[in-house]
Coordinates of C-alpha atoms in Angstrom, one line a residue:
V1007 CA 60.4 196.3 114.4
G1008 CA 58.4 196.2 111.3
S1009 CA 54.6 196.6 111.0
G1010 CA 53.9 195.3 108.0
G1011 CA 52.7 191.9 106.5
G1012 CA 54.2 191.3 103.5
G1013 CA 57.6 193.0 103.0
R1014 CA 61.2 192.8 104.7
G1015 CA 60.3 194.0 108.0
G1016 CA 57.0 192.9 108.3
P1017 CA 55.3 191.9 111.5
G1018 CA 56.6 188.9 113.4
R1019 CA 60.1 189.9 112.2
E1020 CA 63.0 191.3 113.9
V1021 CA 65.5 192.4 111.3
R1022 CA 68.8 193.8 111.9
A1023 CA 70.9 195.3 109.2
G1024 CA 72.4 192.8 107.0
A1025 CA 70.6 190.3 108.5
E1026 CA 68.7 189.4 105.4
T1027 CA 69.3 188.2 102.1
P1028 CA 67.6 189.7 98.8
G1029 CA 65.0 187.0 98.7
G1030 CA 63.6 187.8 102.0
R1031 CA 65.5 184.4 103.8
P1032 CA 67.9 185.6 106.8
S1033 CA 71.7 185.6 106.1
A1034 CA 74.0 182.8 107.1
E1035 CA 75.7 184.9 109.5
A1036 CA 72.5 186.2 111.1
V1037 CA 71.4 182.5 111.5
R1038 CA 74.8 181.5 113.0
E1039 CA 74.8 184.5 115.5
G1040 CA 71.4 183.9 116.2
T1041 CA 70.1 187.9 115.9
W1042 CA 67.5 186.6 113.3
K1043 CA 64.1 185.8 115.1
R1044 CA 60.8 184.9 114.1
R1045 CA 57.7 184.7 115.7
S1046 CA 55.7 181.8 114.5
L1047 CA 52.5 182.5 112.8
V1048 CA 51.4 178.7 112.4
P1049 CA 48.6 177.8 114.8
Q1050 CA 49.0 175.8 117.8
R1051 CA 49.2 172.4 117.2
S1052 CA 48.3 170.2 120.2
Q1053 CA 49.5 166.9 118.6
R1054 CA 52.6 167.7 117.8
G1055 CA 53.6 170.2 120.6
A1056 CA 54.8 172.9 118.4
P1057 CA 55.3 176.2 120.2
T1058 CA 52.4 178.8 120.5
R1059 CA 52.2 182.1 118.6
G1060 CA 54.8 184.6 120.1
E1061 CA 57.4 182.2 120.8
E1062 CA 60.7 182.0 119.7
V1063 CA 61.9 179.0 117.3
P1064 CA 65.5 178.0 117.0
P1065 CA 66.5 177.6 113.4
G1066 CA 67.6 174.1 113.8
R1067 CA 64.5 173.1 115.2
R1068 CA 62.2 174.8 112.3
Q1069 CA 64.4 173.0 109.5
E1070 CA 64.0 169.5 111.4
E1071 CA 60.2 170.0 111.7
E1072 CA 59.8 171.2 108.0
R1073 CA 62.0 167.8 107.1
E1074 CA 59.4 165.9 109.3
Q1075 CA 56.5 167.4 107.1
D1076 CA 58.1 166.5 103.8
R1077 CA 58.9 162.9 105.2
G1078 CA 55.2 162.7 106.4
A1079 CA 53.7 164.0 102.7
E1080 CA 55.7 161.3 101.3
R1081 CA 55.2 158.5 103.5
T1082 CA 51.7 157.2 103.4
D1083 CA 52.3 153.9 105.6
P1084 CA 51.3 153.8 109.2
P1085 CA 54.2 154.8 111.6
C1086 CA 56.2 151.9 113.1
V1087 CA 56.8 150.9 116.7
L1088 CA 60.2 151.4 117.3
S1089 CA 63.1 150.2 119.6
G1090 CA 64.8 153.3 120.6
G1091 CA 68.4 153.4 121.1
K1092 CA 70.4 151.2 123.7
G1093 CA 67.3 149.3 125.3
R1094 CA 65.1 152.5 126.0
G1095 CA 62.0 151.1 124.2
N1096 CA 59.0 153.1 122.8
R1097 CA 58.2 156.0 125.2
P1098 CA 56.1 159.3 124.4
R1099 CA 57.4 162.1 122.6
R1100 CA 58.4 164.8 125.3
E1101 CA 57.9 168.5 124.3
A1102 CA 61.0 170.8 123.7
P1103 CA 61.7 173.0 126.6
G1104 CA 59.4 176.1 126.6
G1105 CA 56.5 174.1 125.3
E1106 CA 53.2 173.7 126.5
G1107 CA 53.0 170.7 128.6
V1108 CA 53.3 167.4 127.4
S1109 CA 51.5 166.1 124.4
Q1110 CA 49.0 163.1 124.5
V1111 CA 50.6 160.4 121.8
P1112 CA 48.1 157.1 121.3
A1113 CA 50.1 154.2 122.7
A1114 CA 49.2 152.1 119.3
A1115 CA 51.8 154.6 117.3
P1116 CA 54.0 155.9 119.5
L1117 CA 56.4 158.9 117.9
P1118 CA 60.2 159.0 118.6
G1119 CA 61.6 160.8 121.0
F1120 CA 63.9 163.8 121.2
H1121 CA 66.8 161.7 121.2
E1122 CA 65.6 159.5 118.5
R1123 CA 64.9 162.4 115.8
K1124 CA 68.6 163.7 116.7
V1125 CA 69.7 160.2 115.5
F1126 CA 67.9 160.2 112.5
S1127 CA 68.6 163.6 111.8
R1128 CA 72.3 163.0 111.8
R1129 CA 71.9 159.9 110.1
F1130 CA 69.6 161.5 107.5
R1131 CA 72.3 164.4 106.6
R1132 CA 74.5 161.7 105.4
L1133 CA 72.4 161.3 102.4
A1134 CA 70.8 164.5 101.7
P1135 CA 73.2 167.6 102.1
S1136 CA 71.7 170.4 103.9
G1137 CA 69.8 173.5 102.4
P1138 CA 67.4 173.7 99.6
S1139 CA 68.4 171.2 96.6
P1140 CA 66.4 170.2 93.4
R1141 CA 64.6 166.7 93.9
G1142 CA 66.8 164.4 91.4
F1143 CA 69.6 162.7 90.7
G1144 CA 72.0 165.6 90.4
A1145 CA 75.5 165.9 92.3
G1146 CA 75.2 165.4 95.9
A1147 CA 71.2 165.0 95.8
V1148 CA 69.3 161.8 96.8
P1149 CA 66.0 161.1 95.3
A1150 CA 62.9 161.2 97.6
Q1151 CA 62.6 157.3 97.1
L1152 CA 65.9 156.5 98.4
R1153 CA 65.3 158.8 101.3
G1154 CA 62.2 157.2 102.4
Y1155 CA 63.8 153.6 102.1
A1156 CA 66.7 155.1 104.0
S1157 CA 64.9 156.5 106.7
R1158 CA 62.2 153.7 106.5
D1159 CA 65.2 151.2 107.4
A1160 CA 66.8 153.5 109.7
W1161 CA 63.5 153.9 111.4
G1162 CA 62.0 150.4 110.7
C1163 CA 59.8 148.4 112.1
S1164 CA 61.1 146.1 115.0
R1165 CA 64.6 147.0 113.7
G1166 CA 67.1 149.3 116.0
P1167 CA 69.5 151.8 114.6
A1168 CA 72.3 149.2 114.1
A1169 CA 70.1 147.2 111.4
G1170 CA 69.1 150.4 109.8
D1171 CA 72.6 151.1 109.1
G1172 CA 73.6 148.0 107.5
R1173 CA 70.7 148.1 105.2
L1174 CA 71.7 151.4 104.0
R1175 CA 75.3 150.3 103.4
L1176 CA 73.8 147.3 101.4
A1177 CA 71.6 149.9 99.5
R1178 CA 74.8 151.7 98.9
L1179 CA 77.0 148.7 97.5
A1180 CA 74.4 147.7 95.1
L1181 CA 74.3 151.2 93.6
V1182 CA 78.0 150.7 93.1
L1183 CA 78.2 147.3 91.6
L1184 CA 75.4 148.4 89.2
G1185 CA 77.4 151.4 88.2
W1186 CA 80.7 149.5 87.7
V1187 CA 78.7 146.7 85.9
S1188 CA 77.3 149.4 83.6
S1189 CA 80.5 151.2 83.1
S1190 CA 82.6 148.0 82.2
S1191 CA 82.7 147.2 78.0
P1192 CA 82.6 143.7 76.3
T1193 CA 85.6 144.4 74.8
S1194 CA 87.7 144.7 78.2
S1195 CA 85.9 141.5 79.2
A1196 CA 87.2 139.7 76.2
S1197 CA 90.6 141.3 76.3
S1198 CA 90.9 140.1 79.9
F1199 CA 89.8 136.4 78.7
S1200 CA 92.2 136.4 76.0
S1201 CA 95.1 137.6 78.1
S1202 CA 94.2 134.8 80.7
A1203 CA 93.7 132.1 78.3
P1204 CA 97.4 131.3 77.5
F1205 CA 98.1 131.1 81.3
L1206 CA 95.1 128.5 81.9
A1207 CA 96.3 126.4 78.9
S1208 CA 99.7 126.2 80.5
A1209 CA 98.3 125.4 83.7
A1210 CA 96.4 122.6 82.3
S1211 CA 99.3 121.2 80.6
A1212 CA 101.4 121.2 83.6
Q1213 CA 99.1 119.3 85.5
P1214 CA 100.4 115.6 86.1
P1215 CA 97.9 112.8 84.8
L1216 CA 94.9 112.3 87.1
P1217 CA 95.9 109.5 89.9
D1218 CA 92.6 107.7 89.0
Q1219 CA 92.8 107.2 85.6
C1220 CA 92.1 103.6 84.5
P1221 CA 94.9 101.4 82.9
A1222 CA 94.8 100.3 79.7
L1223 CA 93.3 96.8 78.8
C1224 CA 92.0 97.2 82.4
E1225 CA 88.7 97.4 84.0
C1226 CA 88.2 99.5 86.8
S1227 CA 85.0 100.3 88.9
E1228 CA 85.9 103.2 91.4
A1229 CA 82.5 102.4 93.2
A1230 CA 83.9 98.7 94.2
R1231 CA 87.5 100.1 94.7
T1232 CA 88.3 97.1 92.1
V1233 CA 90.5 97.0 88.9
K1234 CA 90.6 93.6 87.0
C1235 CA 93.1 93.2 84.1
V1236 CA 92.5 89.5 83.5
N1237 CA 93.6 87.2 80.7
R1238 CA 95.5 90.4 79.0
N1239 CA 98.7 88.7 78.1
L1240 CA 100.3 91.4 80.4
T1241 CA 104.3 91.0 81.1
E1242 CA 104.6 93.5 83.5
V1243 CA 102.6 95.0 86.6
P1244 CA 100.9 98.3 84.9
T1245 CA 102.3 101.5 86.4
D1246 CA 99.4 103.4 86.1
L1247 CA 97.1 101.7 88.8
P1248 CA 94.5 104.2 90.3
L1249 CA 95.1 105.3 93.9
Y1250 CA 91.8 104.0 95.3
V1251 CA 92.5 100.1 94.1
R1252 CA 91.6 98.2 97.1
N1253 CA 91.0 94.7 95.0
L1254 CA 93.6 94.0 92.2
F1255 CA 93.0 90.9 89.7
L1256 CA 96.1 89.9 87.5
T1257 CA 95.0 86.8 86.6
G1258 CA 95.8 85.0 83.6
N1259 CA 98.3 86.7 82.4
Q1260 CA 102.4 86.3 81.3
L1261 CA 104.2 88.0 84.1
A1262 CA 106.8 85.6 84.3
V1263 CA 109.2 87.4 86.9
L1264 CA 107.8 89.7 89.6
P1265 CA 111.0 91.5 90.3
A1266 CA 111.6 93.7 93.8
G1267 CA 109.1 96.9 94.1
A1268 CA 107.0 95.7 91.4
F1269 CA 104.2 97.4 93.2
A1270 CA 106.1 100.6 94.0
R1271 CA 104.1 103.6 93.3
R1272 CA 104.5 107.5 94.0
P1273 CA 102.4 108.0 96.0
P1274 CA 102.0 104.4 97.1
L1275 CA 99.1 102.0 96.5
A1276 CA 98.2 102.8 100.3
E1277 CA 94.5 101.2 99.9
L1278 CA 95.5 98.0 98.0
A1279 CA 94.4 94.9 100.3
A1280 CA 93.4 91.9 97.9
L1281 CA 96.2 90.9 95.5
N1282 CA 95.3 88.1 93.0
L1283 CA 98.4 86.9 90.8
S1284 CA 96.9 83.2 90.1
G1285 CA 97.3 81.6 86.7
S1286 CA 99.8 84.2 85.5
R1287 CA 102.5 82.1 84.6
L1288 CA 105.2 83.4 87.6
D1289 CA 108.5 81.5 87.4
E1290 CA 110.4 83.5 89.6
V1291 CA 109.3 86.1 92.9
R1292 CA 112.2 87.9 93.9
A1293 CA 113.2 89.6 97.3
G1294 CA 110.9 92.9 98.1
A1295 CA 108.5 91.9 95.4
F1296 CA 105.7 93.1 97.6
E1297 CA 107.2 96.1 99.4
H1298 CA 105.4 99.6 99.6
L1299 CA 101.9 97.8 100.3
P1300 CA 101.1 98.8 103.4
S1301 CA 97.3 97.5 103.8
L1302 CA 98.0 94.2 101.4
R1303 CA 96.1 91.5 103.5
Q1304 CA 95.4 88.9 101.3
L1305 CA 97.7 87.5 98.4
D1306 CA 96.9 84.7 96.2
L1307 CA 100.0 83.3 94.0
S1308 CA 97.9 79.8 93.0
H1309 CA 98.8 78.2 89.5
N1310 CA 101.9 79.6 89.2
P1311 CA 104.9 76.9 88.7
L1312 CA 107.2 78.9 90.8
A1313 CA 110.9 77.7 90.3
Y1314 CA 112.1 80.2 92.5
L1315 CA 110.6 81.6 95.2
S1316 CA 112.9 84.2 97.2
P1317 CA 113.0 83.4 101.0
F1318 CA 112.7 87.1 101.2
A1319 CA 109.9 87.5 98.9
F1320 CA 107.2 88.3 101.7
S1321 CA 109.5 89.9 104.3
G1322 CA 111.2 92.4 102.1
S1323 CA 114.8 93.0 100.4
N1324 CA 116.5 93.3 103.8
A1325 CA 114.6 91.1 106.5
S1326 CA 116.8 92.5 109.3
I1327 CA 115.4 96.2 109.2
S1328 CA 112.0 95.9 107.3
A1329 CA 108.7 95.7 109.2
P1330 CA 106.4 92.7 109.5
S1331 CA 104.6 91.8 106.6
P1332 CA 100.9 93.0 106.7
L1333 CA 99.7 89.5 105.3
V1334 CA 97.0 88.0 106.9
E1335 CA 96.0 85.4 104.0
L1336 CA 98.5 83.7 102.0
I1337 CA 97.5 81.2 99.1
L1338 CA 100.0 79.2 97.6
N1339 CA 98.0 76.2 96.1
H1340 CA 99.6 74.3 93.0
I1341 CA 102.8 76.2 92.8
V1342 CA 104.9 73.1 92.2
P1343 CA 107.2 73.5 89.0
P1344 CA 108.0 70.9 86.6
D1345 CA 110.3 68.4 87.2
D1346 CA 112.7 69.9 84.6
K1347 CA 112.6 73.4 86.5
R1348 CA 113.8 72.3 89.9
Q1349 CA 117.1 72.4 89.4
N1350 CA 117.9 69.7 92.1
R1351 CA 116.8 71.9 94.7
S1352 CA 114.0 70.6 97.8
F1353 CA 110.6 72.5 96.6
E1354 CA 109.5 71.9 100.1
G1355 CA 112.6 73.6 101.5
M1356 CA 112.3 76.8 99.4
V1357 CA 108.4 77.1 100.5
A1358 CA 109.6 76.6 103.9
A1359 CA 112.3 79.2 103.7
A1360 CA 110.0 81.9 102.5
L1361 CA 107.4 81.2 105.4
V1362 CA 110.0 81.7 108.3
A1363 CA 112.6 84.2 107.0
G1364 CA 112.5 87.4 109.2
R1365 CA 109.3 86.4 111.0
A1366 CA 107.7 88.4 108.5
L1367 CA 104.4 86.3 108.5
Q1368 CA 103.8 86.7 112.5
G1369 CA 100.2 87.9 111.8
L1370 CA 99.3 85.5 109.3
H1371 CA 95.8 83.7 109.8
L1372 CA 95.4 81.8 106.8
L1373 CA 97.7 79.7 104.7
E1374 CA 96.9 77.4 101.9
L1375 CA 99.6 74.7 100.7
A1376 CA 97.2 72.2 99.0
S1377 CA 98.0 70.4 95.7
N1378 CA 102.1 70.8 95.7
H1379 CA 103.0 66.9 95.8
F1380 CA 104.7 67.7 99.3
L1381 CA 106.6 64.2 100.3
Y1382 CA 107.0 65.8 103.8
L1383 CA 107.1 69.0 105.8
P1384 CA 110.6 70.7 106.9
R1385 CA 111.1 70.6 110.6
D1386 CA 109.9 73.8 112.5
V1387 CA 108.4 75.0 109.1
L1388 CA 105.3 76.4 111.5
A1389 CA 107.6 77.8 114.1
Q1390 CA 107.3 81.3 113.1
L1391 CA 103.5 81.4 112.3
P1392 CA 101.9 81.8 115.8
S1393 CA 98.8 83.6 115.0
L1394 CA 97.8 81.1 112.0
R1395 CA 94.3 80.0 112.3
Y1396 CA 93.8 77.9 109.0
L1397 CA 96.3 75.7 107.7
D1398 CA 95.2 73.6 104.6
L1399 CA 97.8 70.7 103.3
S1400 CA 95.1 68.5 101.5
N1401 CA 96.0 66.7 98.3
N1402 CA 99.5 66.3 98.7
S1403 CA 101.7 63.2 99.4
L1404 CA 102.7 63.6 103.0
V1405 CA 103.3 59.9 104.5
S1406 CA 104.2 61.1 108.1
L1407 CA 104.1 64.3 110.5
T1408 CA 106.5 63.1 112.7
Y1409 CA 108.9 66.2 112.5
V1410 CA 106.2 68.5 112.3
S1411 CA 105.1 70.6 115.4
F1412 CA 101.8 72.1 116.0
R1413 CA 102.9 73.2 119.8
N1414 CA 103.1 76.9 119.1
L1415 CA 99.7 77.2 116.9
T1416 CA 97.8 78.0 120.1
H1417 CA 95.0 79.8 117.8
L1418 CA 94.8 77.1 115.1
E1419 CA 91.0 76.4 114.3
S1420 CA 91.2 74.0 111.0
L1421 CA 93.8 71.7 109.9
H1422 CA 93.3 69.8 106.8
L1423 CA 95.3 66.6 105.9
E1424 CA 92.6 65.2 103.3
D1425 CA 94.1 63.3 100.6
N1426 CA 97.5 62.5 101.3
A1427 CA 99.2 59.5 101.9
L1428 CA 99.3 59.3 105.7
K1429 CA 99.6 55.8 107.2
V1430 CA 99.3 56.1 110.7
L1431 CA 99.7 59.4 113.4
H1432 CA 102.2 58.9 116.1
N1433 CA 101.7 59.5 119.8
G1434 CA 103.7 62.5 119.8
T1435 CA 101.7 64.2 116.9
L1436 CA 98.4 63.0 119.1
A1437 CA 99.3 64.7 122.1
E1438 CA 100.2 68.1 119.9
L1439 CA 96.5 67.9 118.4
Q1440 CA 95.0 67.0 121.6
G1441 CA 96.9 70.3 123.1
L1442 CA 95.1 72.9 120.7
P1443 CA 92.3 74.4 122.2
H1444 CA 90.1 75.3 119.3
V1445 CA 91.4 73.1 116.4
R1446 CA 89.4 70.9 114.1
V1447 CA 91.2 68.0 112.1
F1448 CA 90.4 66.8 108.6
L1449 CA 91.8 63.3 107.7
D1450 CA 89.6 61.9 104.9
N1451 CA 90.8 60.0 102.3
N1452 CA 94.2 58.6 103.7
P1453 CA 95.2 55.1 103.4
W1454 CA 95.4 54.0 107.0
V1455 CA 97.2 51.0 107.9
C1456 CA 95.2 48.8 110.6
D1457 CA 97.9 47.0 112.3
C1458 CA 99.4 46.8 115.8
H1459 CA 100.9 50.5 115.2
M1460 CA 97.2 52.1 114.9
A1461 CA 96.4 51.0 118.5
D1462 CA 97.0 54.1 119.9
M1463 CA 95.5 56.2 117.2
V1464 CA 92.2 54.1 117.4
T1465 CA 92.3 54.9 121.3
W1466 CA 92.6 58.4 120.8
L1467 CA 90.1 58.8 118.3
K1468 CA 87.6 57.1 120.5
Q1469 CA 88.3 59.6 122.8
T1470 CA 88.8 63.1 121.2
E1471 CA 86.5 65.4 119.6
V1472 CA 88.7 67.1 117.4
V1473 CA 88.8 65.0 114.4
Q1474 CA 85.6 66.1 112.2
G1475 CA 83.9 63.0 110.2
K1476 CA 85.9 60.5 112.2
D1477 CA 83.3 57.9 111.6
R1478 CA 84.1 57.8 108.0
L1479 CA 87.7 56.8 108.4
T1480 CA 88.4 53.5 107.0
C1481 CA 91.2 51.0 106.8
A1482 CA 93.0 50.5 103.3
F1483 CA 95.5 48.0 104.4
P1484 CA 95.8 44.7 105.1
E1485 CA 93.3 43.5 102.7
K1486 CA 91.3 41.3 105.4
M1487 CA 90.6 44.7 107.1
R1488 CA 90.0 47.1 104.0
N1489 CA 87.4 49.3 104.6
R1490 CA 87.1 48.4 108.2
V1491 CA 85.8 51.8 110.0
L1492 CA 88.9 52.7 112.5
L1493 CA 86.0 53.3 115.5
E1494 CA 85.1 50.0 115.3
L1495 CA 88.4 48.2 115.6
N1496 CA 89.6 46.9 118.8
S1497 CA 92.9 45.4 119.9
A1498 CA 92.3 41.7 118.7
D1499 CA 91.9 42.9 115.2
L1500 CA 95.2 45.1 115.1
D1501 CA 98.0 42.7 114.8
C1502 CA 100.9 42.8 112.9
D1503 CA 101.4 39.8 110.3
P1504 CA 104.2 40.3 108.0
I1505 CA 101.6 40.5 105.4
L1506 CA 102.7 42.8 102.5
P1507 CA 100.2 45.0 101.0
P1508 CA 98.9 44.0 97.7
S1509 CA 101.0 46.6 95.4
L1510 CA 104.0 45.3 97.1
Q1511 CA 103.2 41.6 96.3
T1512 CA 102.7 42.7 92.7
S1513 CA 105.8 44.3 92.1
Y1514 CA 107.5 41.1 93.7
V1515 CA 105.7 38.7 91.1
F1516 CA 106.5 41.2 88.2
L1517 CA 110.4 41.2 89.5
G1518 CA 110.4 37.3 89.5
I1519 CA 108.8 37.0 85.9
V1520 CA 111.7 39.3 84.8
L1521 CA 114.4 37.4 86.3
A1522 CA 113.3 34.1 85.0
L1523 CA 112.8 35.7 81.8
I1524 CA 116.7 36.7 81.9
G1525 CA 117.7 33.0 83.2
A1526 CA 116.0 31.6 80.1
I1527 CA 117.7 33.7 77.6
F1528 CA 121.0 33.3 79.4
L1529 CA 120.5 29.2 79.3
L1530 CA 119.6 29.5 75.8
V1531 CA 122.9 31.3 74.6
L1532 CA 124.8 28.5 76.7
Y1533 CA 123.2 25.6 74.7
L1534 CA 123.8 27.0 71.2
N1535 CA 127.3 27.5 72.1
R1536 CA 127.9 24.2 73.6
K1537 CA 130.6 23.0 71.2
G1538 CA 132.6 26.3 71.1
I1539 CA 132.4 26.2 75.0
K1540 CA 133.2 22.5 75.3
K1541 CA 136.6 23.2 73.2
W1542 CA 137.3 26.5 74.9
M1543 CA 137.4 24.4 78.5
H1544 CA 139.6 21.8 76.9
N1545 CA 142.1 24.4 75.8
I1546 CA 141.9 25.8 79.2
R1547 CA 142.4 22.4 80.6
D1548 CA 145.3 21.5 78.7
A1549 CA 147.1 24.9 79.1
C1550 CA 146.8 24.5 82.8
R1551 CA 148.5 20.7 82.9
D1552 CA 151.5 21.8 80.9
H1553 CA 151.9 24.8 83.1
M1554 CA 151.5 22.1 86.2
E1555 CA 154.4 19.9 84.3
G1556 CA 156.7 22.5 84.0
Y1557 CA 156.6 23.4 87.9
H1558 CA 157.0 19.7 88.9
Y1559 CA 160.2 19.1 86.7
R1560 CA 162.1 22.4 88.1
Y1561 CA 161.1 20.9 91.6
E1562 CA 163.1 17.5 90.8
I1563 CA 165.8 19.6 89.5
N1564 CA 165.9 21.9 92.5
A1565 CA 165.8 18.6 94.7
D1566 CA 168.8 16.4 93.3
P1567 CA 172.0 17.3 94.9
R1568 CA 174.0 16.0 92.3
L1569 CA 172.5 19.0 89.7
T1570 CA 173.0 21.7 92.1
N1571 CA 176.5 23.0 90.5
L1572 CA 174.8 22.7 87.3
S1573 CA 174.4 26.4 85.8
S1574 CA 170.7 27.6 85.9
N1575 CA 171.3 28.9 82.2
S1576 CA 172.3 25.6 81.0
D1577 CA 169.5 23.7 78.9
V1578 CA 169.3 20.3 80.4

């Protein structure tokens, strides 16, 4: 034991041979074996719970206390309240074994216990290497600012060890990213961009055209989902229609023919719901023209001279396997072709065949057939339209509805028969109309003939409520009943006198005048040729007389028995 105060072996030290280094510090072997001991010369500190003079201090405890003193010198902010480990909370620090009792720590600023100091020391040793090292940015060294930041995050206010460890990792990641950015050069980035430019250009050129582009000569509105190609003299349906189109207008063009699959696209026009082809001079609509339009609800083919309407135009090219059409509204107003294009075919039959083929229009709610000069409606033309609610047959030339059945149209709400040539409605038609629960019938502007056949209809009109505006219905024939309101007639007013309508009377008068003129001309010709006719008649009379005399002479010869033996060849 040394007795001096400043040499190697001075007071407070026990030295063993080889236990100290030339600088006066203990060697690593002595510290590891625990043969070097020191009596602390530091005065007692009651607040930190330090060991008193003459007490042995472990080397690990001494290094930890020195680091805590360094941290206290570097950190000037007040201590934070710690959350401890796994649910331990804040508690006063206990004295190390062998100390002088328990130190009293103020409740407002508790200090970490022994366990927390161990955790912190382990975390801190990850940042700073053990042993003395220069305070700088050398290899293996951590600056004091970063040590204080890491220690405060590890011990941070109201943060546990897990949160501090995450902040520490974020700080490390930030340093790594800054170093990588500073080490990268502009030339390398430029070279990488130049190398990737050909690939980007090839990828851009390989991309297909955008499906939402607007066709040429058309106007598009993506917000309204509408495409208008109006009065553009188009000869076919555009192939580059955008996929968002919901309302398509192709009016006023020169389409002429609508082939099968005219609207077929890949991908299909799945949202197209309203299609207007009116006034496009369509002459022919072929089978399957409206296939591949799964959402088509409204179709307008008005004002097109349709010389040919395929029976499978609405049902698909193969009606036996195709699904029913999604059409809800079909408008076929003014589609009658000129007389030179009808090709001796019944236009009414052609339209009826397209309506009933394959039961494709079972879901149809609205059908307009106005202004088509229909003289009659084919039998059972409405039999395959059970869902029909609105039927417009106005402005045609219908004379009678005898062969038309409305019995299965149980959902029919509106039937327009204005501006036709109806003379009377018979009992069968009246009973069918009365059996429809929701129907409203419009019969204005028809030339009603008020004779004895009108009695049942007048009685029905007085009782029913299905006819709208029935007080406006008036008689057109006979002349004495003209403009009489049908509801005001009684049985005495309705008789069947053979009085022809004025139109027929006028026709017969004109025919008599023509025949009289022809007779007068014939008589004039006979008078002018009276002499020739007289001579011709005399000639005919003489010829007939000679012929009769010859017959009489032969009879006399054959009757005389004396002349029987004469030869028939002899000349008498």
